[in-house]
Amino acid sequence: NAGVTQTPKFQVLKTGQSMTLQCAQDMNHEYMSWYRQDPGMGLRLIHYSVGAGITDQGEVPNGYNVSRSTTEDFPLRLLSAAPSQTSVYFCASSYGVGDGYTFGSGTRLTVV
Amino acid sequence: SQQGEEDPQALSIQEGENATMNCSYKTSINNLQWYRQNSGRGLVHLILIRSNEREKHSGRLRVTLDTSKKSSSLLITASRAADTASYFCATYNNFNKFYFGSGTKLNVKP
């Protein structure tokens, strides 16, 4: 039972490049979300999904896209990376909406 | 923002002492949760308390919730060096969203 798997663990991008952060869970969780963590600012919600085919925006969605074609996968796409997107990104899932989260180990992204 | 705000931002205690962290939030909630994050790692769920509950225990953890004051506290009894971590509260409302605070950094000195 792997839990929540995020790849890659580290990434350096140049300004303007695009990339996809992968997130997969094997717990049959319906609720999945993406957060970014910046020093002194806690975790901020980017996008979330309450089930396959359903996504919605969080606090800081600009510059990010998501899709949820399967229950297991919830990739986060950066369309045109900016230095302001330098952060640690966490994917999390829970069995139902409002239940305790299981977090992935994070992706540390640097945009230069 | 509905973010919870933890207080204090940093706490340093000796092993064996109790550690208390507080969380305040702004709007009505469905439940409140506490998480621990060791340096460089993902967050780990500790405990969930629902809006109709006032107190909950799990091992050395005790959580209280006062919805009239929109606040919660996390008490860690008989702390150990392994409890050194950042602790976050997260509030869940009925609009499918969690909001995290900025955390309390706990240092337990051996």
PDB file of C-alpha atoms in Angstrom:
ATOM      1  CA  ASN A   1       0.000   0.000   0.000  1.00  0.00           C
ATOM      2  CA  ALA A   2       1.941   3.026  -1.287  1.00  0.00           C
ATOM      3  CA  GLY A   3      -0.452   5.780  -0.135  1.00  0.00           C
ATOM      4  CA  VAL A   4       0.026   9.035  -2.047  1.00  0.00           C
ATOM      5  CA  THR A   5       2.906   9.079  -4.513  1.00  0.00           C
ATOM      6  CA  GLN A   6       4.254  12.329  -5.941  1.00  0.00           C
ATOM      7  CA  THR A   7       6.767  12.642  -8.739  1.00  0.00           C
ATOM      8  CA  PRO A   8       9.233  14.170  -9.257  1.00  0.00           C
ATOM      9  CA  LYS A   9      10.672  14.967  -5.815  1.00  0.00           C
ATOM     10  CA  PHE A  10      12.791  17.844  -7.130  1.00  0.00           C
ATOM     11  CA  GLN A  11      12.558  19.944 -10.282  1.00  0.00           C
ATOM     12  CA  VAL A  12      14.236  23.042 -11.667  1.00  0.00           C
ATOM     13  CA  LEU A  13      12.450  24.892 -14.442  1.00  0.00           C
ATOM     14  CA  LYS A  14      13.279  27.909 -16.501  1.00  0.00           C
ATOM     15  CA  THR A  15      10.789  30.759 -16.647  1.00  0.00           C
ATOM     16  CA  GLY A  16       8.178  30.033 -19.300  1.00  0.00           C
ATOM     17  CA  GLN A  17       8.619  26.273 -19.330  1.00  0.00           C
ATOM     18  CA  SER A  18       5.706  23.970 -18.645  1.00  0.00           C
ATOM     19  CA  MET A  19       5.565  20.784 -16.660  1.00  0.00           C
ATOM     20  CA  THR A  20       3.218  18.376 -14.922  1.00  0.00           C
ATOM     21  CA  LEU A  21       3.513  17.307 -11.314  1.00  0.00           C
ATOM     22  CA  GLN A  22       2.179  13.814 -10.895  1.00  0.00           C
ATOM     23  CA  CYS A  23       0.071  12.559  -8.000  1.00  0.00           C
ATOM     24  CA  ALA A  24      -1.336   9.070  -7.602  1.00  0.00           C
ATOM     25  CA  GLN A  25      -3.082   7.350  -4.703  1.00  0.00           C
ATOM     26  CA  ASP A  26      -4.005   3.701  -4.295  1.00  0.00           C
ATOM     27  CA  MET A  27      -6.448   4.011  -1.396  1.00  0.00           C
ATOM     28  CA  ASN A  28      -9.603   4.571  -3.483  1.00  0.00           C
ATOM     29  CA  HIS A  29      -9.929   8.055  -2.025  1.00  0.00           C
ATOM     30  CA  GLU A  30     -12.529  10.307  -3.601  1.00  0.00           C
ATOM     31  CA  TYR A  31     -11.168  13.666  -2.460  1.00  0.00           C
ATOM     32  CA  MET A  32      -7.811  14.907  -3.747  1.00  0.00           C
ATOM     33  CA  SER A  33      -6.155  18.286  -3.580  1.00  0.00           C
ATOM     34  CA  TRP A  34      -2.991  20.218  -4.321  1.00  0.00           C
ATOM     35  CA  TYR A  35      -1.320  22.636  -1.932  1.00  0.00           C
ATOM     36  CA  ARG A  36       1.721  24.817  -2.115  1.00  0.00           C
ATOM     37  CA  GLN A  37       3.809  25.541   0.952  1.00  0.00           C
ATOM     38  CA  ASP A  38       5.861  28.700   1.194  1.00  0.00           C
ATOM     39  CA  PRO A  39       7.926  29.814   4.214  1.00  0.00           C
ATOM     40  CA  GLY A  40       5.790  31.528   6.831  1.00  0.00           C
ATOM     41  CA  MET A  41       2.573  31.099   4.837  1.00  0.00           C
ATOM     42  CA  GLY A  42       1.444  27.619   5.723  1.00  0.00           C
ATOM     43  CA  LEU A  43      -0.262  25.580   3.031  1.00  0.00           C
ATOM     44  CA  ARG A  44      -2.447  27.218   0.425  1.00  0.00           C
ATOM     45  CA  LEU A  45      -5.011  25.290  -1.572  1.00  0.00           C
ATOM     46  CA  ILE A  46      -4.480  25.401  -5.339  1.00  0.00           C
ATOM     47  CA  HIS A  47      -7.121  23.033  -6.765  1.00  0.00           C
ATOM     48  CA  TYR A  48      -9.167  20.161  -5.458  1.00  0.00           C
ATOM     49  CA  SER A  49     -11.387  17.365  -6.717  1.00  0.00           C
ATOM     50  CA  VAL A  50     -14.299  15.618  -5.019  1.00  0.00           C
ATOM     51  CA  GLY A  51     -14.275  12.733  -7.498  1.00  0.00           C
ATOM     52  CA  ALA A  52     -13.320  11.643 -10.996  1.00  0.00           C
ATOM     53  CA  GLY A  53     -14.342  14.227 -13.573  1.00  0.00           C
ATOM     54  CA  ILE A  54     -14.920  16.978 -10.994  1.00  0.00           C
ATOM     55  CA  THR A  55     -12.401  19.700 -10.138  1.00  0.00           C
ATOM     56  CA  ASP A  56     -12.617  23.130  -8.584  1.00  0.00           C
ATOM     57  CA  GLN A  57     -10.394  26.050  -7.669  1.00  0.00           C
ATOM     58  CA  GLY A  58      -8.859  26.765  -4.293  1.00  0.00           C
ATOM     59  CA  GLU A  59      -7.253  29.937  -2.929  1.00  0.00           C
ATOM     60  CA  VAL A  60      -4.410  30.302  -5.446  1.00  0.00           C
ATOM     61  CA  PRO A  61      -5.404  28.635  -8.761  1.00  0.00           C
ATOM     62  CA  ASN A  62      -3.868  31.101 -11.219  1.00  0.00           C
ATOM     63  CA  GLY A  63      -1.133  29.585 -13.365  1.00  0.00           C
ATOM     64  CA  TYR A  64      -2.169  26.002 -12.606  1.00  0.00           C
ATOM     65  CA  ASN A  65      -4.474  23.495 -14.285  1.00  0.00           C
ATOM     66  CA  VAL A  66      -5.739  20.144 -13.067  1.00  0.00           C
ATOM     67  CA  SER A  67      -7.777  17.249 -14.370  1.00  0.00           C
ATOM     68  CA  ARG A  68      -9.177  14.114 -12.728  1.00  0.00           C
ATOM     69  CA  SER A  69      -9.851  11.455 -15.338  1.00  0.00           C
ATOM     70  CA  THR A  70      -9.501   8.573 -12.863  1.00  0.00           C
ATOM     71  CA  THR A  71     -10.006   8.163  -9.126  1.00  0.00           C
ATOM     72  CA  GLU A  72      -6.311   7.397  -8.680  1.00  0.00           C
ATOM     73  CA  ASP A  73      -4.584  10.258 -10.507  1.00  0.00           C
ATOM     74  CA  PHE A  74      -4.663  14.023 -10.042  1.00  0.00           C
ATOM     75  CA  PRO A  75      -1.902  15.755 -12.035  1.00  0.00           C
ATOM     76  CA  LEU A  76      -1.080  19.440 -11.616  1.00  0.00           C
ATOM     77  CA  ARG A  77       0.057  21.339 -14.708  1.00  0.00           C
ATOM     78  CA  LEU A  78       2.098  24.509 -14.741  1.00  0.00           C
ATOM     79  CA  LEU A  79       1.444  26.095 -18.113  1.00  0.00           C
ATOM     80  CA  SER A  80       4.170  28.773 -18.143  1.00  0.00           C
ATOM     81  CA  ALA A  81       6.369  28.655 -15.055  1.00  0.00           C
ATOM     82  CA  ALA A  82       7.165  31.866 -13.186  1.00  0.00           C
ATOM     83  CA  PRO A  83       9.642  32.480 -10.334  1.00  0.00           C
ATOM     84  CA  SER A  84       6.642  33.147  -8.045  1.00  0.00           C
ATOM     85  CA  GLN A  85       5.755  29.463  -8.439  1.00  0.00           C
ATOM     86  CA  THR A  86       8.944  28.404  -6.686  1.00  0.00           C
ATOM     87  CA  SER A  87       7.568  26.400  -3.765  1.00  0.00           C
ATOM     88  CA  VAL A  88       7.045  22.975  -2.268  1.00  0.00           C
ATOM     89  CA  TYR A  89       3.952  21.293  -3.683  1.00  0.00           C
ATOM     90  CA  PHE A  90       1.958  18.714  -1.785  1.00  0.00           C
ATOM     91  CA  CYS A  91      -0.751  16.416  -3.050  1.00  0.00           C
ATOM     92  CA  ALA A  92      -3.200  15.050  -0.488  1.00  0.00           C
ATOM     93  CA  SER A  93      -6.170  12.715  -0.551  1.00  0.00           C
ATOM     94  CA  SER A  94      -8.949  11.628   1.776  1.00  0.00           C
ATOM     95  CA  TYR A  95     -11.611   8.937   1.668  1.00  0.00           C
ATOM     96  CA  GLY A  96     -14.452  11.404   1.855  1.00  0.00           C
ATOM     97  CA  VAL A  97     -14.813  15.142   1.809  1.00  0.00           C
ATOM     98  CA  GLY A  98     -13.799  16.482   5.197  1.00  0.00           C
ATOM     99  CA  ASP A  99     -11.965  13.362   6.345  1.00  0.00           C
ATOM    100  CA  GLY A 100      -8.331  13.414   7.449  1.00  0.00           C
ATOM    101  CA  TYR A 101      -5.829  13.809   4.658  1.00  0.00           C
ATOM    102  CA  THR A 102      -3.026  11.502   3.611  1.00  0.00           C
ATOM    103  CA  PHE A 103      -0.211  13.587   2.169  1.00  0.00           C
ATOM    104  CA  GLY A 104       2.422  12.804  -0.396  1.00  0.00           C
ATOM    105  CA  SER A 105       6.063  13.558   0.342  1.00  0.00           C
ATOM    106  CA  GLY A 106       6.095  16.697  -1.796  1.00  0.00           C
ATOM    107  CA  THR A 107       7.752  18.134  -4.901  1.00  0.00           C
ATOM    108  CA  ARG A 108      10.301  20.885  -4.418  1.00  0.00           C
ATOM    109  CA  LEU A 109      10.069  23.154  -7.472  1.00  0.00           C
ATOM    110  CA  THR A 110      12.482  25.947  -8.317  1.00  0.00           C
ATOM    111  CA  VAL A 111      11.777  28.300 -11.210  1.00  0.00           C
ATOM    112  CA  VAL A 112      14.780  30.322 -12.381  1.00  0.00           C
TER     113      VAL A 112
ATOM    114  CA  SER B   1      -9.375  34.035   4.304  1.00  0.00           C
ATOM    115  CA  GLN B   2     -10.656  31.284   6.557  1.00  0.00           C
ATOM    116  CA  GLN B   3      -7.158  30.214   7.484  1.00  0.00           C
ATOM    117  CA  GLY B   4      -6.514  29.069  10.984  1.00  0.00           C
ATOM    118  CA  GLU B   5      -3.799  30.961  12.757  1.00  0.00           C
ATOM    119  CA  GLU B   6      -1.577  29.089  15.180  1.00  0.00           C
ATOM    120  CA  ASP B   7      -0.089  30.590  18.279  1.00  0.00           C
ATOM    121  CA  PRO B   8       2.723  30.680  19.231  1.00  0.00           C
ATOM    122  CA  GLN B   9       4.717  30.610  16.005  1.00  0.00           C
ATOM    123  CA  ALA B  10       7.562  28.839  17.803  1.00  0.00           C
ATOM    124  CA  LEU B  11       7.804  26.939  21.074  1.00  0.00           C
ATOM    125  CA  SER B  12      10.856  25.480  22.785  1.00  0.00           C
ATOM    126  CA  ILE B  13      10.507  23.162  25.784  1.00  0.00           C
ATOM    127  CA  GLN B  14      12.404  20.486  27.667  1.00  0.00           C
ATOM    128  CA  GLU B  15      11.691  16.801  27.216  1.00  0.00           C
ATOM    129  CA  GLY B  16       8.985  15.686  29.627  1.00  0.00           C
ATOM    130  CA  GLU B  17       7.192  19.039  29.691  1.00  0.00           C
ATOM    131  CA  ASN B  18       3.775  19.624  28.163  1.00  0.00           C
ATOM    132  CA  ALA B  19       3.384  21.617  24.947  1.00  0.00           C
ATOM    133  CA  THR B  20       0.265  23.655  24.159  1.00  0.00           C
ATOM    134  CA  MET B  21      -0.497  25.169  20.782  1.00  0.00           C
ATOM    135  CA  ASN B  22      -3.518  27.251  19.887  1.00  0.00           C
ATOM    136  CA  CYS B  23      -5.425  27.768  16.682  1.00  0.00           C
ATOM    137  CA  SER B  24      -7.947  30.490  15.875  1.00  0.00           C
ATOM    138  CA  TYR B  25     -10.163  30.643  12.816  1.00  0.00           C
ATOM    139  CA  LYS B  26     -12.613  33.084  11.303  1.00  0.00           C
ATOM    140  CA  THR B  27     -15.761  31.377  10.056  1.00  0.00           C
ATOM    141  CA  SER B  28     -17.984  28.463  11.007  1.00  0.00           C
ATOM    142  CA  ILE B  29     -16.511  25.036  10.424  1.00  0.00           C
ATOM    143  CA  ASN B  30     -17.571  21.440  10.008  1.00  0.00           C
ATOM    144  CA  ASN B  31     -14.449  20.050  11.649  1.00  0.00           C
ATOM    145  CA  LEU B  32     -10.944  21.014  12.668  1.00  0.00           C
ATOM    146  CA  GLN B  33      -7.866  18.843  12.248  1.00  0.00           C
ATOM    147  CA  TRP B  34      -4.306  18.894  13.510  1.00  0.00           C
ATOM    148  CA  TYR B  35      -1.300  17.761  11.485  1.00  0.00           C
ATOM    149  CA  ARG B  36       2.397  17.283  12.177  1.00  0.00           C
ATOM    150  CA  GLN B  37       5.180  17.957   9.698  1.00  0.00           C
ATOM    151  CA  ASN B  38       8.719  16.816  10.275  1.00  0.00           C
ATOM    152  CA  SER B  39      11.343  18.874   8.488  1.00  0.00           C
ATOM    153  CA  GLY B  40      11.309  18.284   4.752  1.00  0.00           C
ATOM    154  CA  ARG B  41       8.470  15.756   4.892  1.00  0.00           C
ATOM    155  CA  GLY B  42       4.780  15.636   4.122  1.00  0.00           C
ATOM    156  CA  LEU B  43       2.141  16.331   6.743  1.00  0.00           C
ATOM    157  CA  VAL B  44       0.775  13.572   8.935  1.00  0.00           C
ATOM    158  CA  HIS B  45      -2.800  13.618  10.223  1.00  0.00           C
ATOM    159  CA  LEU B  46      -2.986  13.562  14.027  1.00  0.00           C
ATOM    160  CA  ILE B  47      -6.564  14.102  15.109  1.00  0.00           C
ATOM    161  CA  LEU B  48      -9.937  15.374  13.877  1.00  0.00           C
ATOM    162  CA  ILE B  49     -12.518  17.080  16.077  1.00  0.00           C
ATOM    163  CA  ARG B  50     -16.011  17.823  14.799  1.00  0.00           C
ATOM    164  CA  SER B  51     -17.856  21.054  15.429  1.00  0.00           C
ATOM    165  CA  ASN B  52     -20.232  19.368  17.890  1.00  0.00           C
ATOM    166  CA  GLU B  53     -17.360  17.959  19.988  1.00  0.00           C
ATOM    167  CA  ARG B  54     -15.547  19.852  22.737  1.00  0.00           C
ATOM    168  CA  GLU B  55     -12.619  17.600  23.548  1.00  0.00           C
ATOM    169  CA  LYS B  56     -10.853  14.626  22.050  1.00  0.00           C
ATOM    170  CA  HIS B  57      -7.923  12.467  23.115  1.00  0.00           C
ATOM    171  CA  SER B  58      -5.475  10.305  21.216  1.00  0.00           C
ATOM    172  CA  GLY B  59      -2.563   8.867  23.155  1.00  0.00           C
ATOM    173  CA  ARG B  60      -0.550  11.838  24.496  1.00  0.00           C
ATOM    174  CA  LEU B  61      -2.599  14.299  22.433  1.00  0.00           C
ATOM    175  CA  ARG B  62      -5.553  16.253  23.744  1.00  0.00           C
ATOM    176  CA  VAL B  63      -7.510  18.600  21.506  1.00  0.00           C
ATOM    177  CA  THR B  64     -10.178  21.040  22.591  1.00  0.00           C
ATOM    178  CA  LEU B  65     -12.544  23.045  20.442  1.00  0.00           C
ATOM    179  CA  ASP B  66     -14.479  26.160  21.431  1.00  0.00           C
ATOM    180  CA  THR B  67     -16.754  27.115  18.533  1.00  0.00           C
ATOM    181  CA  SER B  68     -18.051  30.192  20.355  1.00  0.00           C
ATOM    182  CA  LYS B  69     -14.510  31.588  20.442  1.00  0.00           C
ATOM    183  CA  LYS B  70     -13.556  30.003  17.117  1.00  0.00           C
ATOM    184  CA  SER B  71     -10.477  28.468  18.658  1.00  0.00           C
ATOM    185  CA  SER B  72      -8.836  25.127  19.314  1.00  0.00           C
ATOM    186  CA  SER B  73      -5.875  23.952  21.316  1.00  0.00           C
ATOM    187  CA  LEU B  74      -3.540  20.989  20.971  1.00  0.00           C
ATOM    188  CA  LEU B  75      -1.858  19.698  24.100  1.00  0.00           C
ATOM    189  CA  ILE B  76       1.034  17.230  23.863  1.00  0.00           C
ATOM    190  CA  THR B  77       1.760  15.725  27.263  1.00  0.00           C
ATOM    191  CA  ALA B  78       5.139  14.411  28.422  1.00  0.00           C
ATOM    192  CA  SER B  79       6.849  15.605  25.256  1.00  0.00           C
ATOM    193  CA  ARG B  80       9.738  13.724  23.674  1.00  0.00           C
ATOM    194  CA  ALA B  81      12.538  14.830  21.389  1.00  0.00           C
ATOM    195  CA  ALA B  82      10.756  12.938  18.592  1.00  0.00           C
ATOM    196  CA  ASP B  83       7.827  15.373  18.925  1.00  0.00           C
ATOM    197  CA  THR B  84      10.051  18.101  17.446  1.00  0.00           C
ATOM    198  CA  ALA B  85       8.151  19.201  14.322  1.00  0.00           C
ATOM    199  CA  SER B  86       5.813  21.836  12.972  1.00  0.00           C
ATOM    200  CA  TYR B  87       2.157  21.506  13.898  1.00  0.00           C
ATOM    201  CA  PHE B  88      -0.672  22.821  11.747  1.00  0.00           C
ATOM    202  CA  CYS B  89      -4.367  23.188  12.302  1.00  0.00           C
ATOM    203  CA  ALA B  90      -6.708  22.852   9.347  1.00  0.00           C
ATOM    204  CA  THR B  91     -10.339  23.873   9.204  1.00  0.00           C
ATOM    205  CA  TYR B  92     -12.926  22.240   6.991  1.00  0.00           C
ATOM    206  CA  ASN B  93     -16.126  24.049   6.084  1.00  0.00           C
ATOM    207  CA  ASN B  94     -19.156  22.809   4.183  1.00  0.00           C
ATOM    208  CA  PHE B  95     -17.853  24.082   0.858  1.00  0.00           C
ATOM    209  CA  ASN B  96     -15.432  21.207   0.246  1.00  0.00           C
ATOM    210  CA  LYS B  97     -12.343  23.158   1.219  1.00  0.00           C
ATOM    211  CA  PHE B  98      -9.646  22.798   3.840  1.00  0.00           C
ATOM    212  CA  TYR B  99      -7.661  25.777   5.043  1.00  0.00           C
ATOM    213  CA  PHE B 100      -4.352  25.437   6.854  1.00  0.00           C
ATOM    214  CA  GLY B 101      -2.696  27.848   9.225  1.00  0.00           C
ATOM    215  CA  SER B 102       0.942  28.836   9.121  1.00  0.00           C
ATOM    216  CA  GLY B 103       1.943  26.429  11.880  1.00  0.00           C
ATOM    217  CA  THR B 104       3.704  26.258  15.240  1.00  0.00           C
ATOM    218  CA  LYS B 105       7.316  25.102  15.216  1.00  0.00           C
ATOM    219  CA  LEU B 106       7.903  22.946  18.304  1.00  0.00           C
ATOM    220  CA  ASN B 107      11.422  22.169  19.507  1.00  0.00           C
ATOM    221  CA  VAL B 108      11.733  19.608  22.307  1.00  0.00           C
ATOM    222  CA  LYS B 109      15.189  19.651  23.867  1.00  0.00           C
ATOM    223  CA  PRO B 110      16.539  16.377  25.246  1.00  0.00           C
TER     224      PRO B 110
END
